[in-house]
Short mmCIF file of C-alpha atoms (C1' of nucleotides) in Angstrom, two decimals:
data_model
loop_
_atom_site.label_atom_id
_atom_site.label_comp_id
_atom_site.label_asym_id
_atom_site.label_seq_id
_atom_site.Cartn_x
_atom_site.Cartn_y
_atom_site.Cartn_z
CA UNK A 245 50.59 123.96 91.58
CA UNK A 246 53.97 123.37 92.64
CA UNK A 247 56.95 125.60 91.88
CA UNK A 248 58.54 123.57 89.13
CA UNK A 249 61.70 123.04 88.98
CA UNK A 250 61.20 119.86 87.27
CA UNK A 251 65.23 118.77 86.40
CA UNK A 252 68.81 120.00 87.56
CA UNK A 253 71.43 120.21 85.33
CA UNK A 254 73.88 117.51 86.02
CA UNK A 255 76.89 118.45 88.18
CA UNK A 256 79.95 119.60 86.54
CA UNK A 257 82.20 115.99 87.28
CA UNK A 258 79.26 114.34 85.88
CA UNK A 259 80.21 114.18 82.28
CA UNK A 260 84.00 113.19 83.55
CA UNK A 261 81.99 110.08 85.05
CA UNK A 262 80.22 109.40 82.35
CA UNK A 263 83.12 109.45 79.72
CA UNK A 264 85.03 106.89 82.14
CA UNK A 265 82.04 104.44 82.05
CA UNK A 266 82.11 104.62 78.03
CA UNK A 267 85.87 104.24 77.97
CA UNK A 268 85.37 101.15 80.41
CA UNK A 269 82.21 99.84 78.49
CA UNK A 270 84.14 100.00 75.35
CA UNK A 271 87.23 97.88 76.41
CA UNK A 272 85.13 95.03 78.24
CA UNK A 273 82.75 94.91 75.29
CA UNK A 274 85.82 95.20 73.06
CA UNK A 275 87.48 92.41 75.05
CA UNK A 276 84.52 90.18 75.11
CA UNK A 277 81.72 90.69 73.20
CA UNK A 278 78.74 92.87 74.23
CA UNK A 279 76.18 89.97 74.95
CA UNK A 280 79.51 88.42 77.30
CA UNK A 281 80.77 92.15 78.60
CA UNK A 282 78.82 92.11 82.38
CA UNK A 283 77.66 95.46 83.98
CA UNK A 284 79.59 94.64 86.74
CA UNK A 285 82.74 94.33 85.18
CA UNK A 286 82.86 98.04 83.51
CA UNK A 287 81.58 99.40 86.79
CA UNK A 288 84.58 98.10 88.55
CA UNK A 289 86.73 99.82 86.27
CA UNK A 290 85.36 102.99 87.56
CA UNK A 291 85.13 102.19 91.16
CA UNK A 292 80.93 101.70 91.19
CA UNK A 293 78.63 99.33 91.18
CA UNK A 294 76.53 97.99 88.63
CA UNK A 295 73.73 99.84 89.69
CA UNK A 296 75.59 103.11 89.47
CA UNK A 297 75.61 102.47 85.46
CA UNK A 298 71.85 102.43 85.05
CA UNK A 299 71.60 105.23 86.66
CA UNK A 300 73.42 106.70 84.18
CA UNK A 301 72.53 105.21 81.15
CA UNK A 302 69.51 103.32 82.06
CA UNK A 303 69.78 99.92 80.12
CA UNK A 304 72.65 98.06 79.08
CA UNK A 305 71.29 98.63 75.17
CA UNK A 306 71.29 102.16 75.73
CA UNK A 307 74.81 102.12 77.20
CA UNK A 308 76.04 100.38 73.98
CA UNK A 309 74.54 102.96 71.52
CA UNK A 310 76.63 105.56 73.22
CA UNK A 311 79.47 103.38 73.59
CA UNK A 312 79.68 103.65 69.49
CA UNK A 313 78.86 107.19 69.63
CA UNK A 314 81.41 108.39 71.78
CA UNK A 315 84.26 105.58 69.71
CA UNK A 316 82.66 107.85 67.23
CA UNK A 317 83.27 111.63 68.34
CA UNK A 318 86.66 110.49 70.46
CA UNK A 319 88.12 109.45 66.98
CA UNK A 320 87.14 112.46 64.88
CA UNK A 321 88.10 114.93 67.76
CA UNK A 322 91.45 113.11 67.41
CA UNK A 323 92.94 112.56 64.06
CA UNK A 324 91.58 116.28 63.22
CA UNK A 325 88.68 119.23 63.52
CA UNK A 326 85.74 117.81 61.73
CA UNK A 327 86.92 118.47 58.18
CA UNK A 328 86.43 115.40 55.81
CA UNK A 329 89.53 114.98 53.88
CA UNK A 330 88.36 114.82 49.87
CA UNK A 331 89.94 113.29 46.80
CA UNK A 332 93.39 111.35 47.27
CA UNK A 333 93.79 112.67 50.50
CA UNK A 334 90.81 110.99 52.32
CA UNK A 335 92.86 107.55 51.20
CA UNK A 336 95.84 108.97 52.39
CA UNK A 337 94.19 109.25 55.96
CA UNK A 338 92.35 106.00 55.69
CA UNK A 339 96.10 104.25 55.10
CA UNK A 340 97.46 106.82 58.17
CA UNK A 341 94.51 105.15 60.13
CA UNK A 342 95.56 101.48 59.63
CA UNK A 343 98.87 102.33 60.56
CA UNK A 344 97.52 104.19 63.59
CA UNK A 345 95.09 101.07 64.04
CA UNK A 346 98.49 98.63 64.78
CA UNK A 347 99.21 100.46 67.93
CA UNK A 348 95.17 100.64 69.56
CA UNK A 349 94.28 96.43 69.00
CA UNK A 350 91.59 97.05 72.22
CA UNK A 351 90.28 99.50 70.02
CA UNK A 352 90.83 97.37 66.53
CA UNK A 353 89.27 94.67 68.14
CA UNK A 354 86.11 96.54 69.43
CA UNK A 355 85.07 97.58 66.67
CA UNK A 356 85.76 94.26 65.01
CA UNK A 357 83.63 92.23 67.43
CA UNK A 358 80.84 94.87 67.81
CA UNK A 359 80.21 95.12 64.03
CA UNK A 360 79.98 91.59 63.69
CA UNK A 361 77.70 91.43 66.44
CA UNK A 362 75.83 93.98 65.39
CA UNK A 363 73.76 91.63 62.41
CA UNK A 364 72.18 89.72 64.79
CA UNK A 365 68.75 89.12 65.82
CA UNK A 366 67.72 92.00 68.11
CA UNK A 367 71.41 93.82 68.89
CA UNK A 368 71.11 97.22 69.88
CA UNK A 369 73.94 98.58 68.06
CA UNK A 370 72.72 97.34 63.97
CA UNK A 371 71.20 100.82 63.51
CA UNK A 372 74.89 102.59 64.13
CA UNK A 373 76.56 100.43 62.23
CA UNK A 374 74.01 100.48 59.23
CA UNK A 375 74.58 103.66 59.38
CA UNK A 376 78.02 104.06 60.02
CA UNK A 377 78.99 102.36 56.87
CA UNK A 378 76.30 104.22 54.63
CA UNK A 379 77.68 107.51 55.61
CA UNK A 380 81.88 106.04 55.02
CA UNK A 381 80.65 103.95 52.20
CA UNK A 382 79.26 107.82 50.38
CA UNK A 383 82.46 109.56 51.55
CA UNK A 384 84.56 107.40 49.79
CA UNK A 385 82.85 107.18 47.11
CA UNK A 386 82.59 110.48 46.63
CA UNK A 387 86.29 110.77 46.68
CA UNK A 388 86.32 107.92 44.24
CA UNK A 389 84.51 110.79 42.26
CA UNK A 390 86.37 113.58 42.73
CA UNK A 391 89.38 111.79 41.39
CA UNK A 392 87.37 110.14 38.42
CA UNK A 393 86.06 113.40 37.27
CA UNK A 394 90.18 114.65 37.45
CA UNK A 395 90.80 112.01 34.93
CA UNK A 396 87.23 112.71 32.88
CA UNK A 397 86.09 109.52 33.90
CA UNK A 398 82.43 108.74 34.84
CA UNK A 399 81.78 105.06 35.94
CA UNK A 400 79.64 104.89 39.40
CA UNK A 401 78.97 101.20 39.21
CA UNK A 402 82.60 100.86 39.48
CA UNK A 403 82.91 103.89 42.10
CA UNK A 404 80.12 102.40 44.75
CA UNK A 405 81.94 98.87 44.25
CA UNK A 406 85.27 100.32 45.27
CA UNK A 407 84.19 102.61 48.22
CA UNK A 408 82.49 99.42 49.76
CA UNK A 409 85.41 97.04 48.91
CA UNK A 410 87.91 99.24 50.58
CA UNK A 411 86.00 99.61 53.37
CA UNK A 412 85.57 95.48 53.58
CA UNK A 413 89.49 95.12 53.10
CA UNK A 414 90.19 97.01 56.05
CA UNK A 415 88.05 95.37 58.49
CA UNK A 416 88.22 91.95 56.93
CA UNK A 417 92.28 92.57 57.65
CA UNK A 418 91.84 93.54 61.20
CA UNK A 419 90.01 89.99 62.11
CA UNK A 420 92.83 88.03 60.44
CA UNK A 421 95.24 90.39 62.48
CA UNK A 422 93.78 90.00 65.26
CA UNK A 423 93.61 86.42 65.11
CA UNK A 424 97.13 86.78 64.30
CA UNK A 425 99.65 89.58 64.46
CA UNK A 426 102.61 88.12 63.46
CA UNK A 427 100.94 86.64 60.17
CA UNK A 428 99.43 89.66 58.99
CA UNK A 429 100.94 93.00 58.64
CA UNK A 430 97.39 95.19 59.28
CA UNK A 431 98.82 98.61 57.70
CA UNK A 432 101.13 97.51 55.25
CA UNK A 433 98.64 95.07 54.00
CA UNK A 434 95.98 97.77 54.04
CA UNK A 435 97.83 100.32 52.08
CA UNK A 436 98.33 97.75 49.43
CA UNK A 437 95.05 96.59 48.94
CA UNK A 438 93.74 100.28 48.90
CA UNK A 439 95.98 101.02 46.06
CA UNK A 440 95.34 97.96 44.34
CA UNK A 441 91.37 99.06 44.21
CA UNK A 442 91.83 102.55 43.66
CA UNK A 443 93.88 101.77 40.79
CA UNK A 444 91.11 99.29 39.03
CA UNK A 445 88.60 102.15 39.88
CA UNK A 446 90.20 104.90 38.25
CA UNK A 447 91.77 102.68 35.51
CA UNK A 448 90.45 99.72 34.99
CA UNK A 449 92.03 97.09 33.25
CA UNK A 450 90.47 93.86 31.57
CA UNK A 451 90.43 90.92 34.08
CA UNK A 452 92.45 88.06 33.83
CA UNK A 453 89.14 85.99 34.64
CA UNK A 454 87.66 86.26 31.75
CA UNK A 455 90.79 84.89 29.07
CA UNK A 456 91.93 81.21 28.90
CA UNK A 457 89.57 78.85 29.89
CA UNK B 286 87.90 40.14 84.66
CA UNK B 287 84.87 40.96 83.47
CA UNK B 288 84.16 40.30 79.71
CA UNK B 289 84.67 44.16 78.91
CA UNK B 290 82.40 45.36 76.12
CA UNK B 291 83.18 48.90 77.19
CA UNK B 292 81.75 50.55 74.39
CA UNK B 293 79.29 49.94 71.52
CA UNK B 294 79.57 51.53 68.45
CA UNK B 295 76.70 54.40 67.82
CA UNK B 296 73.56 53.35 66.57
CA UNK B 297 72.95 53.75 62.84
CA UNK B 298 70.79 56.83 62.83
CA UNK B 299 73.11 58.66 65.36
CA UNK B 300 75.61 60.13 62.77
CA UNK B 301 72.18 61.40 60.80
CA UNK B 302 70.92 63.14 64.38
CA UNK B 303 73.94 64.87 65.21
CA UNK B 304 74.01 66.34 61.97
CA UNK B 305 70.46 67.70 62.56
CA UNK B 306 72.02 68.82 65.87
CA UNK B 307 75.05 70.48 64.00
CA UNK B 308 72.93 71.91 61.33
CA UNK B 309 70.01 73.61 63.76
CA UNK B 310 73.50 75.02 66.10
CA UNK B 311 74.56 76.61 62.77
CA UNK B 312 71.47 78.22 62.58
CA UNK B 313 71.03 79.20 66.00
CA UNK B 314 74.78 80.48 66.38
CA UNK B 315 74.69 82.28 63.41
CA UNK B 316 71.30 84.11 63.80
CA UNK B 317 72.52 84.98 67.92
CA UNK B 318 75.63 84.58 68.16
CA UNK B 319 77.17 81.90 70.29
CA UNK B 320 77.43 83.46 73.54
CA UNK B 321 74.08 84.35 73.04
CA UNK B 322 72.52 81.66 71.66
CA UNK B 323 71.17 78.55 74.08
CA UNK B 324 71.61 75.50 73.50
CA UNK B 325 67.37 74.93 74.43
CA UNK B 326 67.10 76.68 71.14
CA UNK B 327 69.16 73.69 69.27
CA UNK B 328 67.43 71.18 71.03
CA UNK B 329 64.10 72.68 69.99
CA UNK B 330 64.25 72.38 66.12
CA UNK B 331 65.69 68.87 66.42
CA UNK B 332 62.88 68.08 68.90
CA UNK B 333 64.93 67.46 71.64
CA UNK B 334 65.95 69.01 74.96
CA UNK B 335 69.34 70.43 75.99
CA UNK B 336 70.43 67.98 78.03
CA UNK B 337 69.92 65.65 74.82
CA UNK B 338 72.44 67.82 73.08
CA UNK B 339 74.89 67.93 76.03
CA UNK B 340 74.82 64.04 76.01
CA UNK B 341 75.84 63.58 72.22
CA UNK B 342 78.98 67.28 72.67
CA UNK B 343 79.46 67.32 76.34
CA UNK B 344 79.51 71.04 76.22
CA UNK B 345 78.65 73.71 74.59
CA UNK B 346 82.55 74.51 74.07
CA UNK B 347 82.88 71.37 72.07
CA UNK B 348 79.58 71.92 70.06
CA UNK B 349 81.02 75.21 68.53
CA UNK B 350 83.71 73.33 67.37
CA UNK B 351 82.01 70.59 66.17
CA UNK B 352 79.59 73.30 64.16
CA UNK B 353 82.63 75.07 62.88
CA UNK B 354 84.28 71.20 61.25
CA UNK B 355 80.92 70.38 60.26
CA UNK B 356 80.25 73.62 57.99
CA UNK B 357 84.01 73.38 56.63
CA UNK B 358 83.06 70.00 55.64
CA UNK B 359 79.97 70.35 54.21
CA UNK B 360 80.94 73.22 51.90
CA UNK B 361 83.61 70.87 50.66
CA UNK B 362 81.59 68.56 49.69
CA UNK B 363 79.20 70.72 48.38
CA UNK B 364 81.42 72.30 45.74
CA UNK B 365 83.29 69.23 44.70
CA UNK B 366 85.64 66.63 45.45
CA UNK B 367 87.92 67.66 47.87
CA UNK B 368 90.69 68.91 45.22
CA UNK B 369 91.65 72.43 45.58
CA UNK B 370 91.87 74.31 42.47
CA UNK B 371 94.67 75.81 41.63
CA UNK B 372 96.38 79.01 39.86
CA UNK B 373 93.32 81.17 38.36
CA UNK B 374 90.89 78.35 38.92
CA UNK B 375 91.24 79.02 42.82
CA UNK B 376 89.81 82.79 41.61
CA UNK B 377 87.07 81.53 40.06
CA UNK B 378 86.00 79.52 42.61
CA UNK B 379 86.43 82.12 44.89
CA UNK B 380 84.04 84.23 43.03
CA UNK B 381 81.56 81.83 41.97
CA UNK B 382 81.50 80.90 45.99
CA UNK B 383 80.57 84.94 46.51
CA UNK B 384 78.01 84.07 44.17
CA UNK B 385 76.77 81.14 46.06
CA UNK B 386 76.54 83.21 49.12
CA UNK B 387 74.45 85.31 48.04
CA UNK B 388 71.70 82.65 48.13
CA UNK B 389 72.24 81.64 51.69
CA UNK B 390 72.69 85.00 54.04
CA UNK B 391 71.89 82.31 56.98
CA UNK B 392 75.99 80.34 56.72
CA UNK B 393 77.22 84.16 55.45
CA UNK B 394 75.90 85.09 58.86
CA UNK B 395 77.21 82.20 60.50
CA UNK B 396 80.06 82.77 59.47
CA UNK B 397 80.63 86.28 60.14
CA UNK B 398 79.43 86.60 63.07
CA UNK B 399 81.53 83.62 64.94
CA UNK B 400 84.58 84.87 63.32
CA UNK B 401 84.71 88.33 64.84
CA UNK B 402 83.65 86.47 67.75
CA UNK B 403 86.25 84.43 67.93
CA UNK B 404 88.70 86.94 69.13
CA UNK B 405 86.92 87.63 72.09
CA UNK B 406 88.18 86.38 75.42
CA UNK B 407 88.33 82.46 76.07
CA UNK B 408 86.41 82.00 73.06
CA UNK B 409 86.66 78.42 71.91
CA UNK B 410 86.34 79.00 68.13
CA UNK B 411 89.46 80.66 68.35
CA UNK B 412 91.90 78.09 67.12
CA UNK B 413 89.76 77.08 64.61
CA UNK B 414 89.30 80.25 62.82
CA UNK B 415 93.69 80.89 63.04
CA UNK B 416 93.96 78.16 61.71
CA UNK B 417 91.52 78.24 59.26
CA UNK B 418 92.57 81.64 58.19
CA UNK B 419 96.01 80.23 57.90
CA UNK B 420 95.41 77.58 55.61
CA UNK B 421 93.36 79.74 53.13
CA UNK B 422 95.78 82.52 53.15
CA UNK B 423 98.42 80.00 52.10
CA UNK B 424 96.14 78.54 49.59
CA UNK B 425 95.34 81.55 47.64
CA UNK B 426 98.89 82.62 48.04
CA UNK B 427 99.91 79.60 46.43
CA UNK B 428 97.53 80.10 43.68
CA UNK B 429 99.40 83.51 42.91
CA UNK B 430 102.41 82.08 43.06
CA UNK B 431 101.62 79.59 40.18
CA UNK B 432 100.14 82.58 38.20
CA UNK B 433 103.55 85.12 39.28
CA UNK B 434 105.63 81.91 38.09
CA UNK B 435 103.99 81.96 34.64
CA UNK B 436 104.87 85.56 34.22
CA UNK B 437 108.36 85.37 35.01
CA UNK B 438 107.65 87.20 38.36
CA UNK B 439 108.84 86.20 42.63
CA UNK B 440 107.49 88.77 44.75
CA UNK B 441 106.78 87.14 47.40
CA UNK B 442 105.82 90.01 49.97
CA UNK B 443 103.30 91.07 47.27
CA UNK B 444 101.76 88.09 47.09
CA UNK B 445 101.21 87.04 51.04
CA UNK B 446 99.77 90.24 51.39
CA UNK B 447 97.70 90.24 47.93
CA UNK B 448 96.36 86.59 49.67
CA UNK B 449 94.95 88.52 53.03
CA UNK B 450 93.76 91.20 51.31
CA UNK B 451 91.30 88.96 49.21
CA UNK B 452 90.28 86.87 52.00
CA UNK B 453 90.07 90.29 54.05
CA UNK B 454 87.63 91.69 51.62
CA UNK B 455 85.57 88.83 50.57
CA UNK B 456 84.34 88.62 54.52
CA UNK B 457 84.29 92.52 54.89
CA UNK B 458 81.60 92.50 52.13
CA UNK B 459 79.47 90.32 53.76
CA UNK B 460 79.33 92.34 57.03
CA UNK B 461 78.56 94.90 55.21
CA UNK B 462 75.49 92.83 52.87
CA UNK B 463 74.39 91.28 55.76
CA UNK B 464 73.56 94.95 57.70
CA UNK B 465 72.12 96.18 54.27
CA UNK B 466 71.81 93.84 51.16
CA UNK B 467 70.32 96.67 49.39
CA UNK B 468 73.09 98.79 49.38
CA UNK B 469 75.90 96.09 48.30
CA UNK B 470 75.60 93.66 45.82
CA UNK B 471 78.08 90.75 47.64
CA UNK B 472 79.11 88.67 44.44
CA UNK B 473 79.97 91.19 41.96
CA UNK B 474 81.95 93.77 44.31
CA UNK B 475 83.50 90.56 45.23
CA UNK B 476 84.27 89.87 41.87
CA UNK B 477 85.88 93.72 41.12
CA UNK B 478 87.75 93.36 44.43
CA UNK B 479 89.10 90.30 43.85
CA UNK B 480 90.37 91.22 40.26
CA UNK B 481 91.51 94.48 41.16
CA UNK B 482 93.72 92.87 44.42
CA UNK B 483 95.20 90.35 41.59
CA UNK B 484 95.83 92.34 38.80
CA UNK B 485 98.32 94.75 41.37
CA UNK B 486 99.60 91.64 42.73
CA UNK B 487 100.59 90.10 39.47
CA UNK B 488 101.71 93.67 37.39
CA UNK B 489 101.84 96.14 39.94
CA UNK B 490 101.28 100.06 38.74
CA UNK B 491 102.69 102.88 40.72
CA UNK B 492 101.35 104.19 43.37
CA UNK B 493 98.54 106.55 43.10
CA UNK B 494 99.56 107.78 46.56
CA UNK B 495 103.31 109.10 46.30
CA UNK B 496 102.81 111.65 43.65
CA UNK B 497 101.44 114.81 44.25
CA UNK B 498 101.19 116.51 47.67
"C1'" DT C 1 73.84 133.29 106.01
"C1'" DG C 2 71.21 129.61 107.03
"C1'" DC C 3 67.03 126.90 106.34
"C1'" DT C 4 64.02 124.13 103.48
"C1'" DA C 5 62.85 121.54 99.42
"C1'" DC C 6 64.27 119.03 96.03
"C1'" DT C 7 67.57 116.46 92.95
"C1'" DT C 8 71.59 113.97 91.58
"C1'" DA C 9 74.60 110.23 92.24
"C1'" DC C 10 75.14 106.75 93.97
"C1'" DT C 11 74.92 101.72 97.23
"C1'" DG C 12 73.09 97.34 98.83
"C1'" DA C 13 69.72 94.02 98.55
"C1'" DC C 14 67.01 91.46 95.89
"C1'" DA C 15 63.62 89.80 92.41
"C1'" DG C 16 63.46 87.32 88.37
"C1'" DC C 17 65.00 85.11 84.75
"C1'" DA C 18 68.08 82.54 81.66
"C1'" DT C 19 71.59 79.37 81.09
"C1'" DT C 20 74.92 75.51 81.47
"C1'" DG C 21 75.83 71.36 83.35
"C1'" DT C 22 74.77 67.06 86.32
"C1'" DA C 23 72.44 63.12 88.12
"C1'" DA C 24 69.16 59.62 88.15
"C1'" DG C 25 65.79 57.28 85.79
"C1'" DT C 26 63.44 55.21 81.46
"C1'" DT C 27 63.15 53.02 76.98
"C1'" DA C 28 64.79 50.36 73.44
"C1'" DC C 29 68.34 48.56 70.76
"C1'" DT C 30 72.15 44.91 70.15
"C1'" DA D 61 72.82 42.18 80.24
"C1'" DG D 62 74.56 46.15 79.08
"C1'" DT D 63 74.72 50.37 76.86
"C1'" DA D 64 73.10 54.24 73.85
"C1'" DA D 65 69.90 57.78 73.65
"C1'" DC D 66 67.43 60.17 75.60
"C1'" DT D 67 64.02 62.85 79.62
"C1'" DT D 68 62.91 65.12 83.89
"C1'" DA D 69 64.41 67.46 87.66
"C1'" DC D 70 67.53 70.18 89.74
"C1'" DA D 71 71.79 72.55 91.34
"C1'" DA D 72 74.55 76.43 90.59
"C1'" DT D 73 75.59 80.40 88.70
"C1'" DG D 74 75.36 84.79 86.38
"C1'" DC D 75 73.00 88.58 84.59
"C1'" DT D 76 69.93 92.71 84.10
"C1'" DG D 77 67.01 95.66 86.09
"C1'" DT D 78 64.25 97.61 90.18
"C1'" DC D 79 63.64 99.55 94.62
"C1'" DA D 80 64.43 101.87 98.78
"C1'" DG D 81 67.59 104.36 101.07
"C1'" DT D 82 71.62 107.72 101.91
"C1'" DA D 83 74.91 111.47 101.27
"C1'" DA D 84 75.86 115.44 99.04
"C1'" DG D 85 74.88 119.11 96.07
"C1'" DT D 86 71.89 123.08 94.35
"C1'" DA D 87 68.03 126.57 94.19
"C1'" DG D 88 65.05 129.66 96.35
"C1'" DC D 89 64.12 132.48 100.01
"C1'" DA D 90 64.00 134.78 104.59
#
DNA sequence: TGCTACTTACTGACAGCATTGTAAGTTACT
DNA sequence: AGTAACTTACAATGCTGTCAGTAAGTAGCA
């Protein structure tokens, strides 16, 4: 039968193309919502039609899973090569990311919106974010760990508590930020919060809850 | 001129059916979002058809907003008599709310979910949730501001930002419980968070951050 | 080098569906 | 008699996805 030559390799502008469309896809879903983002609208970004975007990615679910893939692997490849910072200085990088957050709200905001939208019936993108925050939730807990066992503590209750709480401040902030700027600093508000929890996590103190009343 | 009766009050039952309507929009909104949720959903668990619904909101605009009043109100009532706790007793009632939610992931959803949306383009829950953000943020800062006073202490940066930050993490948790309620327990993470956010607020400890490195 | 066969990267047109809102009519209350 | 509370029918739009076609590239081969 037939001399096979089943598939071609994609020509060499092809991924250029394709990382446009995921930059465009992830400011109109960023600006409005992925069920309210329209094909059309992220392929006139790039000069195409919306045709030209299934033929790329195929569906408009599809297109969204890479979206947060390539937020994903565009972030990492930026702030620094792979390595996961450990100990105090992976919350040193978190705080240097909510400062770097204040000056990227399109970003901010994408990932705001998209998470949200993510718990509801049928989205395509609840499997990345599930996830997402498993995989942050265990890195900072383990540096919740690392810096516990420094101090010859052992508490992981406490640890897997704080690891998901700081990860809640910091989005919970960006909403209220991005609802309002000028009411809300999003860094300096960050940074404090952070400290506030890693402080109870490495040494607690009794809760003013429980006295007086 | 004509005797003119221009308008008759509702009927009785009315105020009982747009509740239903409110209530089954709730549901619908949170579980799909509102962009993505129809109103022929609403009008089908109230027994009714859309154009039903338009006739008692006009549009679907003004039915979001309507949902969003409704569920402020009826969590008001629910927990008591309009009076807002004050000092530590806001706290509690913050916490024992996070408990609360635990039993009703449908209004958690709800609620995140038209939040983040709410910073999306043109989106008319917008000036609801600023608003309502606003208001709580100077609530709970209020509430450390009685408990600062009683110490002897006026920091008043501390404390606007100490008021986000709970606010901030209290809805970050339940993003995070909604994608995966096995892996976060939503009340009592609340409950550390919350502590550990006021304890720093109202006897702050060094930084953890500015030593070493 | 040039020809042939095949593939990628699109476009334009359109099918098909879902959705909001409107208009006109019906029933039943007041 | 008039209006509230609907329904049915429909207009108007917007969206995703498919299909057929075209231009341009690439591989194999004489």
């Amino acid at each position: 039968m037939a001399t096979t030559r089943r598939q071609l390799p994609p020509r060499p502008e092809t991924a250029a193309r394709r990382r446009e469309i995921l930059a465009a896809a992830l400011e109109t879903f960023g600006a409005k919502g992925y069920n309210n983002g329209p094909l059309a609208e992220i392929a006139e970004q790039v000069g195409m039609t919306h045709a030209g975007i299934l033929h790329h990615f195929g569906s408009k679910d599809r297109l969204l899973v890479e979206v947060l893939r390539y937020r994903d692997e565009s972030d990492v490849e930026g702030i620094e090569g792979q390595h996961i910072p450990d100990g105090i200085e992976l919350f040193r990088h978190l705080i240097r990311t909510a400062f770097a957050n204040e000056q990227r709200p399109g970003i901010v905001q994408a990932y705001a919106v998209l998470s949200a939208e993510s718990v509801t019936d049928a989205n395509p993108g609840r499997e990345y974010f599930e996830d997402r925050y498993r995989v942050l939730r265990g890195e900072v807990a383990e540096a919740f760990r690392v810096m516990c066992a420094e101090r010859g503590l052992d508490e992981p209750a406490r640890v897997d508590r704080a690891a998901a709480s700081v990860l809640a401040v910091m989005d919970g902030l960006q909403v209220q930020w991005l609802l309002d700027p000028t009411q809300v600093e999003l860094a300096q508000t960050s940074a404090f919060a952070i400290e506030a929890i890693a402080l109870q996590a490495l040494d607690p103190r009794p809760s003013p809850f429980d006295g007086g009343a």
